[in-house]
Amino acid sequence: MDLQALKNKYDIIGNDPALNEALETAVKFAPTGLSVLILGESGVGKESVARIIHQYGPRRQNSFFVVNCGALPKELVNSELFGHVKGSFTGAVDNRKGYFEEADGGTLFLDEIAELPLESQALLLRVLQSGEYRKVGSNKVEHTDVRIVAATNVNLYEAVKRGKFREDLYFRLSAAQIRIPALRERKSDIYLLFRKFTSDFSEVNGMCKISLRPDAIRLLEGYRWPGNIRQLQGFTQALTAQLSQKVTPTLQRIELSAEELAPFMPREQGEPIPVLYEGPQPQSSSSFSNEERQAIMKAILDLKHEVDALKARVDRRELPAPPAPMEEEAEWQGQEEFTSHRPIVRVEHHEMPEEEPSLSVRRSEEELIRQALEKYHGNRKKAAEELGMSERTLYRKLPPEYRKK
C-alpha cells in the first residue's frame, strides 16, 4: 500500500507516526468484514477513516451511509435506524425504511455512537450478532447484511462504568479499534494543514496565500486546538479572508510574524469547570502524632520569625547582611560595639503592639516550649537547641509557670 497515495486520495494531510499507524490499521481491517470502532476527539477526521475502511473492503460497490447518532431525536432513534410501519405512532402515516434496510449489503457509519439510548443499543447488539431486527410497530423479523463502523469521542469504558453504555455492546465493538490522534499530539502537522487550508481558500477566492515566519509557526503550534482539524481549518480561512489581498503580478503571498498573528489567535472563553475530586482525602489534624504536630508547630514558628525579621528590615530600610553563617542571635548582637569595617544588620523580633501575633500562634509557641522543657527535664539550653533558638530568646518566651523556676 502506498500510504501517501492513500492520503492524497482522501485529502489527509500529515506525517505524524500515530496518524500513519491509524491509516495502516484501517487498511488492514478493511478486507476482513469486522465491525470497527474509531476513537478520537471531535474534528480529528474519523469519517475519513471510516470511508477508507469501506472503500478498501469487499462492500466498496455498495452504499456507505453516515448516521450521526447524536443528531437523531431520541423518540425517533429506533424508527430512523430500523424503520417503522404505518400507524405505529402518531405521525407514522406510511411504512418507512430504516438505515439498516437502506444500507443492506453496504457499510453503515454510526458516528457519536455513545449518544444512542440504552434501548437502541440493545437492538443494535442484536443486529451485530444475528443481522435480525424489527421495525417499530411490527412483529416481523427482518434481516440485513450491514457492516458497522462506529465512532465516538467518548471514553466508552468510563461510560460503561457509569451505566451509560452497554458492556456487551462495548466488548462487541472494541475488539477492532483505531485511535485517531488529536491535533495537539501531532504538532509537526499543524503548519502543513495551515498551508493546505490557506492555499485552497486563496485559490477559490483569488487571494494571496498566507505564510508564517518561524516565530509565528511556534505560536500556531503552541495552541492546543481543542476543535482539532475542523477548528484549524475555520481559523485559517477566516485569517486569510481578513489579512489577505487579491493576487497581483507582484503580490502572490503574505507572510506574518508572531506579533502580527497573535491578535487573531483563538481565545477560549470562561473558566475551567470544577470537578469532584475522588482521590484520597486529606488527613485530619486529630490523626497526627505528637511528633508530627510538634514539627508542624515548629515550622509555623520558624516562618513567623522569618516574616518578623523581614518586616523589621523593611521598616528600617536596612540592606541585607552579607552572606555569612550566623546564629539567630549571635553573642555580638547583645553588645553595642560596632566597627566600621563590618556592616551589621540587626535581626530582632520586635514585639510591637500593632504586630502582635495571634493568640492561637502564641499558645502554639508556648506549648512547643513546654514540650521541649519537659523532654529535657527543664534544661533550658537543650530545649533551646531543640527549638532552634538561643537560650536568651527561650527565656523571653517562657510560659508563666516556668519563669519562677
Short mmCIF file of C-alpha atoms in Angstrom, two decimals:
data_model
loop_
_atom_site.label_atom_id
_atom_site.label_comp_id
_atom_site.label_asym_id
_atom_site.label_seq_id
_atom_site.Cartn_x
_atom_site.Cartn_y
_atom_site.Cartn_z
CA MET A 1 0.00 0.00 0.00
CA ASP A 2 1.26 3.46 -0.92
CA LEU A 3 0.44 5.49 2.19
CA GLN A 4 0.99 8.86 0.53
CA ALA A 5 -1.32 7.92 -2.35
CA LEU A 6 -3.96 6.98 0.20
CA LYS A 7 -3.58 10.37 1.91
CA ASN A 8 -3.84 12.19 -1.39
CA LYS A 9 -6.99 10.30 -2.34
CA TYR A 10 -8.77 11.16 0.90
CA ASP A 11 -7.23 14.62 1.32
CA ILE A 12 -5.42 13.66 4.53
CA ILE A 13 -2.52 15.94 5.50
CA GLY A 14 0.25 14.96 7.91
CA ASN A 15 3.17 12.67 8.55
CA ASP A 16 2.75 12.01 12.26
CA PRO A 17 3.62 8.37 13.16
CA ALA A 18 0.40 7.91 15.17
CA LEU A 19 -1.67 9.13 12.21
CA ASN A 20 0.20 6.83 9.82
CA GLU A 21 -0.39 3.89 12.15
CA ALA A 22 -4.14 4.62 12.27
CA LEU A 23 -4.36 4.69 8.47
CA GLU A 24 -2.36 1.49 8.09
CA THR A 25 -4.59 -0.25 10.65
CA ALA A 26 -7.71 0.91 8.77
CA VAL A 27 -6.42 -0.65 5.54
CA LYS A 28 -5.65 -3.90 7.38
CA PHE A 29 -9.15 -4.08 8.92
CA ALA A 30 -10.91 -3.13 5.67
CA PRO A 31 -11.00 -6.53 3.85
CA THR A 32 -11.92 -8.53 6.97
CA GLY A 33 -15.56 -7.52 7.35
CA LEU A 34 -15.04 -6.82 11.08
CA SER A 35 -17.07 -4.19 12.87
CA VAL A 36 -14.62 -1.37 13.70
CA LEU A 37 -14.64 1.24 16.48
CA ILE A 38 -12.88 4.53 15.70
CA LEU A 39 -11.83 6.61 18.71
CA GLY A 40 -10.85 10.26 18.68
CA GLU A 41 -11.89 13.77 19.63
CA SER A 42 -14.33 15.78 17.57
CA GLY A 43 -12.77 17.17 14.42
CA VAL A 44 -9.87 14.72 14.01
CA GLY A 45 -11.23 13.12 10.82
CA LYS A 46 -12.92 9.91 11.96
CA GLU A 47 -15.30 9.88 8.98
CA SER A 48 -12.39 9.85 6.51
CA VAL A 49 -11.03 6.72 8.19
CA ALA A 50 -14.47 5.09 8.03
CA ARG A 51 -14.62 5.79 4.28
CA ILE A 52 -11.20 4.18 3.83
CA ILE A 53 -12.44 1.04 5.58
CA HIS A 54 -15.44 0.92 3.26
CA GLN A 55 -13.52 1.64 0.06
CA TYR A 56 -10.77 -0.88 0.75
CA GLY A 57 -13.25 -3.60 1.78
CA PRO A 58 -15.44 -6.05 -0.15
CA ARG A 59 -18.51 -3.74 0.04
CA ARG A 60 -16.97 -0.86 -1.91
CA GLN A 61 -19.52 -1.25 -4.74
CA ASN A 62 -22.44 -0.81 -2.34
CA SER A 63 -23.75 2.07 -0.26
CA PHE A 64 -21.91 3.93 2.51
CA PHE A 65 -24.35 5.59 4.93
CA VAL A 66 -23.35 8.13 7.56
CA VAL A 67 -25.59 8.41 10.64
CA ASN A 68 -24.90 10.99 13.34
CA CYS A 69 -26.45 9.29 16.37
CA GLY A 70 -26.21 12.49 18.41
CA ALA A 71 -28.45 14.32 15.93
CA LEU A 72 -31.29 11.76 15.98
CA PRO A 73 -34.36 12.73 18.05
CA LYS A 74 -34.39 10.31 20.99
CA GLU A 75 -38.03 9.39 20.47
CA LEU A 76 -37.34 8.55 16.82
CA VAL A 77 -33.96 6.78 17.07
CA ASN A 78 -35.37 3.27 16.60
CA SER A 79 -37.55 4.42 13.74
CA GLU A 80 -34.59 6.07 11.99
CA LEU A 81 -32.35 3.04 12.42
CA PHE A 82 -34.80 0.19 11.89
CA GLY A 83 -37.81 1.80 10.17
CA HIS A 84 -41.48 1.71 11.16
CA VAL A 85 -44.85 0.54 9.88
CA LYS A 86 -47.84 2.70 9.16
CA GLY A 87 -49.80 3.70 12.29
CA SER A 88 -47.10 2.57 14.75
CA PHE A 89 -47.07 6.01 16.36
CA THR A 90 -48.53 9.47 15.81
CA GLY A 91 -47.20 10.81 12.54
CA ALA A 92 -46.37 7.38 11.08
CA VAL A 93 -48.63 7.85 8.06
CA ASP A 94 -46.79 5.31 5.93
CA ASN A 95 -44.30 2.48 6.10
CA ARG A 96 -40.72 3.68 6.24
CA LYS A 97 -37.36 2.02 5.71
CA GLY A 98 -34.65 2.49 8.30
CA TYR A 99 -30.92 2.89 7.76
CA PHE A 100 -30.26 -0.81 8.29
CA GLU A 101 -32.60 -1.68 5.45
CA GLU A 102 -31.28 1.08 3.19
CA ALA A 103 -27.65 0.07 3.80
CA ASP A 104 -28.20 -3.65 3.24
CA GLY A 105 -25.06 -5.01 1.59
CA GLY A 106 -23.08 -1.87 2.35
CA THR A 107 -21.50 -0.04 5.29
CA LEU A 108 -23.24 1.95 8.00
CA PHE A 109 -21.08 4.53 9.77
CA LEU A 110 -22.57 5.27 13.20
CA ASP A 111 -20.89 8.47 14.40
CA GLU A 112 -21.24 9.50 18.08
CA ILE A 113 -22.48 6.02 18.95
CA ALA A 114 -22.27 6.78 22.67
CA GLU A 115 -25.31 9.04 22.23
CA LEU A 116 -27.63 6.10 21.46
CA PRO A 117 -30.21 5.33 24.18
CA LEU A 118 -29.69 2.05 26.05
CA GLU A 119 -32.79 0.53 24.40
CA SER A 120 -31.39 1.25 20.94
CA GLN A 121 -28.01 -0.14 22.00
CA ALA A 122 -29.67 -3.47 22.81
CA LEU A 123 -31.33 -3.58 19.38
CA LEU A 124 -28.03 -2.69 17.72
CA LEU A 125 -26.28 -5.53 19.53
CA ARG A 126 -28.84 -7.98 18.16
CA VAL A 127 -28.22 -6.74 14.62
CA LEU A 128 -24.48 -7.15 15.08
CA GLN A 129 -24.87 -10.69 16.39
CA SER A 130 -27.51 -12.10 14.08
CA GLY A 131 -28.42 -9.48 11.46
CA GLU A 132 -32.01 -9.51 12.78
CA TYR A 133 -34.19 -6.53 13.70
CA ARG A 134 -37.84 -5.48 13.85
CA LYS A 135 -39.36 -2.30 12.54
CA VAL A 136 -41.14 -0.11 15.07
CA GLY A 137 -44.73 -1.32 15.40
CA SER A 138 -44.06 -4.65 13.64
CA ASN A 139 -43.62 -8.22 14.90
CA LYS A 140 -41.99 -9.38 11.72
CA VAL A 141 -38.28 -10.21 11.97
CA GLU A 142 -36.26 -8.55 9.23
CA HIS A 143 -32.73 -9.47 8.10
CA THR A 144 -29.90 -7.22 6.96
CA ASP A 145 -26.28 -7.65 5.95
CA VAL A 146 -24.60 -4.44 7.02
CA ARG A 147 -21.06 -3.75 8.13
CA ILE A 148 -20.90 -1.42 11.13
CA VAL A 149 -18.17 1.15 11.56
CA ALA A 150 -18.77 3.16 14.75
CA ALA A 151 -17.04 6.24 16.09
CA THR A 152 -17.06 8.17 19.35
CA ASN A 153 -15.23 10.96 21.14
CA VAL A 154 -16.33 9.49 24.49
CA ASN A 155 -14.36 7.11 26.69
CA LEU A 156 -16.72 4.16 26.29
CA TYR A 157 -15.17 2.18 29.13
CA GLU A 158 -15.97 5.02 31.53
CA ALA A 159 -19.47 5.23 30.02
CA VAL A 160 -19.94 1.52 30.75
CA LYS A 161 -18.94 2.05 34.39
CA ARG A 162 -21.46 4.90 34.68
CA GLY A 163 -24.23 2.76 33.18
CA LYS A 164 -24.48 4.94 30.05
CA PHE A 165 -23.28 2.30 27.60
CA ARG A 166 -23.95 -1.44 27.45
CA GLU A 167 -20.99 -3.56 28.42
CA ASP A 168 -21.82 -6.34 25.96
CA LEU A 169 -22.04 -3.87 23.08
CA TYR A 170 -18.75 -2.28 24.16
CA PHE A 171 -16.92 -5.60 24.03
CA ARG A 172 -18.54 -6.44 20.72
CA LEU A 173 -17.30 -3.20 19.15
CA SER A 174 -13.97 -2.70 20.91
CA ALA A 175 -12.26 -5.80 19.51
CA ALA A 176 -11.12 -3.86 16.44
CA GLN A 177 -10.17 -0.30 17.44
CA ILE A 178 -8.49 2.55 15.65
CA ARG A 179 -7.42 5.66 17.55
CA ILE A 180 -7.01 8.95 15.69
CA PRO A 181 -4.57 11.32 17.47
CA ALA A 182 -5.67 14.82 18.44
CA LEU A 183 -4.09 17.73 16.58
CA ARG A 184 -2.14 18.83 19.67
CA GLU A 185 -0.47 15.39 19.64
CA ARG A 186 0.83 15.93 16.08
CA LYS A 187 2.31 19.44 16.31
CA SER A 188 4.55 18.92 13.29
CA ASP A 189 1.43 18.56 11.11
CA ILE A 190 -0.23 21.81 12.23
CA TYR A 191 1.61 24.11 9.83
CA LEU A 192 1.23 21.63 6.98
CA LEU A 193 -2.54 21.75 7.49
CA PHE A 194 -2.46 25.54 7.79
CA ARG A 195 -0.67 25.83 4.44
CA LYS A 196 -3.15 23.44 2.82
CA PHE A 197 -6.19 25.35 4.11
CA THR A 198 -4.92 28.82 3.20
CA SER A 199 -3.86 27.59 -0.25
CA ASP A 200 -7.26 26.04 -1.00
CA PHE A 201 -9.18 29.06 0.29
CA SER A 202 -6.96 31.54 -1.56
CA GLU A 203 -7.24 29.67 -4.84
CA VAL A 204 -11.05 29.63 -4.72
CA ASN A 205 -11.26 33.33 -3.85
CA GLY A 206 -8.38 34.66 -5.95
CA MET A 207 -6.47 35.85 -2.89
CA CYS A 208 -2.85 35.68 -1.76
CA LYS A 209 -1.78 32.73 0.35
CA ILE A 210 -0.75 33.34 3.94
CA SER A 211 2.62 32.04 5.13
CA LEU A 212 4.15 32.26 8.61
CA ARG A 213 7.58 33.15 9.89
CA PRO A 214 9.27 30.71 12.32
CA ASP A 215 8.13 32.60 15.42
CA ALA A 216 4.54 32.63 14.11
CA ILE A 217 4.72 28.89 13.40
CA ARG A 218 5.76 28.29 17.01
CA LEU A 219 2.81 30.39 18.18
CA LEU A 220 0.43 28.40 15.98
CA GLU A 221 1.81 25.07 17.21
CA GLY A 222 1.71 26.19 20.84
CA TYR A 223 -2.08 26.46 20.89
CA ARG A 224 -3.88 23.27 21.91
CA TRP A 225 -6.64 23.38 19.20
CA PRO A 226 -9.49 21.74 21.15
CA GLY A 227 -11.58 21.66 17.97
CA ASN A 228 -8.75 19.90 16.15
CA ILE A 229 -8.58 19.97 12.32
CA ARG A 230 -12.06 21.43 11.95
CA GLN A 231 -11.16 24.38 14.19
CA LEU A 232 -7.81 24.96 12.46
CA GLN A 233 -9.49 24.98 9.06
CA GLY A 234 -12.06 27.56 10.11
CA PHE A 235 -9.39 29.71 11.76
CA THR A 236 -7.13 29.60 8.69
CA GLN A 237 -9.92 30.51 6.30
CA ALA A 238 -11.06 33.43 8.47
CA LEU A 239 -7.47 34.65 8.89
CA THR A 240 -6.88 34.52 5.15
CA ALA A 241 -10.11 36.39 4.47
CA GLN A 242 -9.16 39.17 6.92
CA LEU A 243 -5.47 39.68 6.12
CA SER A 244 -5.02 38.59 2.51
CA GLN A 245 -5.43 40.66 -0.63
CA LYS A 246 -6.30 39.99 -4.22
CA VAL A 247 -3.50 38.34 -6.16
CA THR A 248 -1.49 40.68 -8.40
CA PRO A 249 1.55 40.05 -10.63
CA THR A 250 3.77 41.41 -7.86
CA LEU A 251 1.93 40.01 -4.84
CA GLN A 252 1.37 36.27 -4.51
CA ARG A 253 1.92 35.63 -0.79
CA ILE A 254 1.67 37.47 2.53
CA GLU A 255 4.00 36.50 5.38
CA LEU A 256 3.05 37.03 9.03
CA SER A 257 5.20 37.29 12.15
CA ALA A 258 4.13 36.09 15.59
CA GLU A 259 3.33 39.68 16.56
CA GLU A 260 1.03 40.04 13.55
CA LEU A 261 -0.59 36.63 14.10
CA ALA A 262 -1.15 36.90 17.86
CA PRO A 263 -4.23 39.20 17.79
CA PHE A 264 -6.08 36.66 15.63
CA MET A 265 -5.26 33.52 17.64
CA PRO A 266 -8.35 31.89 19.20
CA ARG A 267 -9.02 32.55 22.85
CA GLU A 268 -11.05 30.15 24.96
CA GLN A 269 -13.86 31.72 26.92
CA GLY A 270 -14.86 31.08 30.51
CA GLU A 271 -13.16 29.41 33.43
CA PRO A 272 -12.42 25.71 33.79
CA ILE A 273 -15.41 23.80 35.19
CA PRO A 274 -14.70 22.43 38.68
CA VAL A 275 -14.98 18.68 39.04
CA LEU A 276 -15.50 16.45 42.02
CA TYR A 277 -12.20 15.19 43.41
CA GLU A 278 -12.43 11.47 44.05
CA GLY A 279 -8.89 10.84 45.27
CA PRO A 280 -7.71 10.18 48.83
CA GLN A 281 -9.00 12.66 51.37
CA PRO A 282 -6.60 14.80 53.42
CA GLN A 283 -5.63 13.54 56.84
CA SER A 284 -7.48 15.18 59.71
CA SER A 285 -5.45 17.05 62.34
CA SER A 286 -6.65 14.67 65.05
CA SER A 287 -4.86 11.80 63.36
CA PHE A 288 -1.40 13.45 63.54
CA SER A 289 1.08 12.06 66.05
CA ASN A 290 2.67 14.24 68.73
CA GLU A 291 5.93 14.30 66.77
CA GLU A 292 4.12 15.43 63.62
CA ARG A 293 2.22 18.16 65.47
CA GLN A 294 5.45 19.38 67.06
CA ALA A 295 7.18 19.51 63.66
CA ILE A 296 4.25 21.45 62.18
CA MET A 297 4.22 23.99 65.02
CA LYS A 298 7.98 24.44 64.75
CA ALA A 299 7.67 25.10 61.02
CA ILE A 300 4.94 27.70 61.67
CA LEU A 301 7.09 29.45 64.27
CA ASP A 302 10.15 29.44 62.04
CA LEU A 303 8.08 31.02 59.28
CA LYS A 304 6.75 33.64 61.72
CA HIS A 305 10.30 34.54 62.82
CA GLU A 306 11.37 34.99 59.20
CA VAL A 307 8.36 37.20 58.45
CA ASP A 308 9.00 39.32 61.57
CA ALA A 309 12.64 39.78 60.62
CA LEU A 310 11.69 40.77 57.07
CA LYS A 311 9.18 43.31 58.37
CA ALA A 312 11.80 44.83 60.66
CA ARG A 313 14.23 45.20 57.76
CA VAL A 314 11.65 46.82 55.51
CA ASP A 315 10.53 49.24 58.23
CA ARG A 316 14.12 50.41 58.84
CA ARG A 317 15.04 50.28 55.12
CA GLU A 318 18.10 48.17 56.04
CA LEU A 319 20.11 46.28 53.49
CA PRO A 320 20.53 42.53 53.92
CA ALA A 321 23.66 41.40 55.69
CA PRO A 322 26.48 39.87 53.63
CA PRO A 323 26.21 36.09 53.36
CA ALA A 324 27.94 34.73 56.44
CA PRO A 325 26.93 31.85 58.71
CA MET A 326 25.46 33.19 61.93
CA GLU A 327 23.00 32.07 64.55
CA GLU A 328 19.61 33.58 65.01
CA GLU A 329 21.03 35.78 67.81
CA ALA A 330 24.80 35.75 67.92
CA GLU A 331 26.63 36.89 71.04
CA TRP A 332 27.66 40.20 69.48
CA GLN A 333 24.02 41.13 68.87
CA GLY A 334 23.59 41.96 72.53
CA GLN A 335 26.54 44.39 72.54
CA GLU A 336 26.92 47.93 71.22
CA GLU A 337 30.49 47.54 69.92
CA PHE A 338 30.16 48.14 66.19
CA THR A 339 33.09 48.57 63.83
CA SER A 340 33.21 50.50 60.57
CA HIS A 341 34.75 47.55 58.73
CA ARG A 342 31.89 45.12 59.01
CA PRO A 343 28.31 46.19 58.28
CA ILE A 344 25.96 44.79 60.86
CA VAL A 345 22.27 44.24 60.36
CA ARG A 346 20.32 43.59 63.48
CA VAL A 347 17.63 40.98 63.01
CA GLU A 348 15.42 41.17 66.04
CA HIS A 349 11.93 40.05 66.94
CA HIS A 350 10.22 43.33 67.81
CA GLU A 351 7.06 42.84 69.78
CA MET A 352 5.24 45.93 68.58
CA PRO A 353 1.60 46.32 69.63
CA GLU A 354 0.31 46.64 66.08
CA GLU A 355 2.06 43.40 65.06
CA GLU A 356 1.08 41.19 67.98
CA PRO A 357 0.92 37.53 66.92
CA SER A 358 -2.45 35.90 67.11
CA LEU A 359 -3.43 34.19 70.33
CA SER A 360 -3.50 30.77 68.67
CA VAL A 361 0.07 31.15 67.40
CA ARG A 362 1.32 32.32 70.81
CA ARG A 363 -0.34 29.41 72.51
CA SER A 364 1.20 27.04 69.99
CA GLU A 365 4.62 28.56 70.68
CA GLU A 366 4.22 28.18 74.43
CA GLU A 367 3.02 24.62 74.03
CA LEU A 368 6.07 23.81 71.90
CA ILE A 369 8.38 25.29 74.55
CA ARG A 370 6.62 23.30 77.30
CA GLN A 371 7.09 20.07 75.36
CA ALA A 372 10.79 20.80 74.84
CA LEU A 373 11.35 21.66 78.51
CA GLU A 374 9.52 18.54 79.65
CA LYS A 375 11.54 16.44 77.22
CA TYR A 376 14.83 17.71 78.72
CA HIS A 377 13.56 17.92 82.33
CA GLY A 378 13.75 21.72 82.48
CA ASN A 379 17.19 22.08 80.85
CA ARG A 380 16.78 25.40 79.01
CA LYS A 381 19.95 25.08 76.96
CA LYS A 382 18.97 21.73 75.47
CA ALA A 383 15.40 22.87 74.97
CA ALA A 384 16.61 25.98 73.11
CA GLU A 385 18.80 23.83 70.85
CA GLU A 386 15.83 21.54 70.14
CA LEU A 387 13.69 24.54 69.13
CA GLY A 388 16.40 26.23 67.03
CA MET A 389 16.60 29.42 69.11
CA SER A 390 19.05 30.98 71.55
CA GLU A 391 18.70 30.38 75.27
CA ARG A 392 18.02 34.10 75.80
CA THR A 393 15.13 34.01 73.30
CA LEU A 394 13.78 30.94 75.01
CA TYR A 395 13.92 32.71 78.38
CA ARG A 396 11.98 35.66 76.99
CA LYS A 397 9.28 33.36 75.65
CA LEU A 398 8.98 31.06 78.68
CA PRO A 399 5.42 30.17 79.75
CA PRO A 400 4.44 31.82 83.04
CA GLU A 401 4.81 28.66 85.13
CA TYR A 402 8.50 28.29 84.17
CA ARG A 403 9.68 31.82 84.85
CA LYS A 404 9.97 31.37 88.64
CA LYS A 405 11.99 28.16 88.35
#
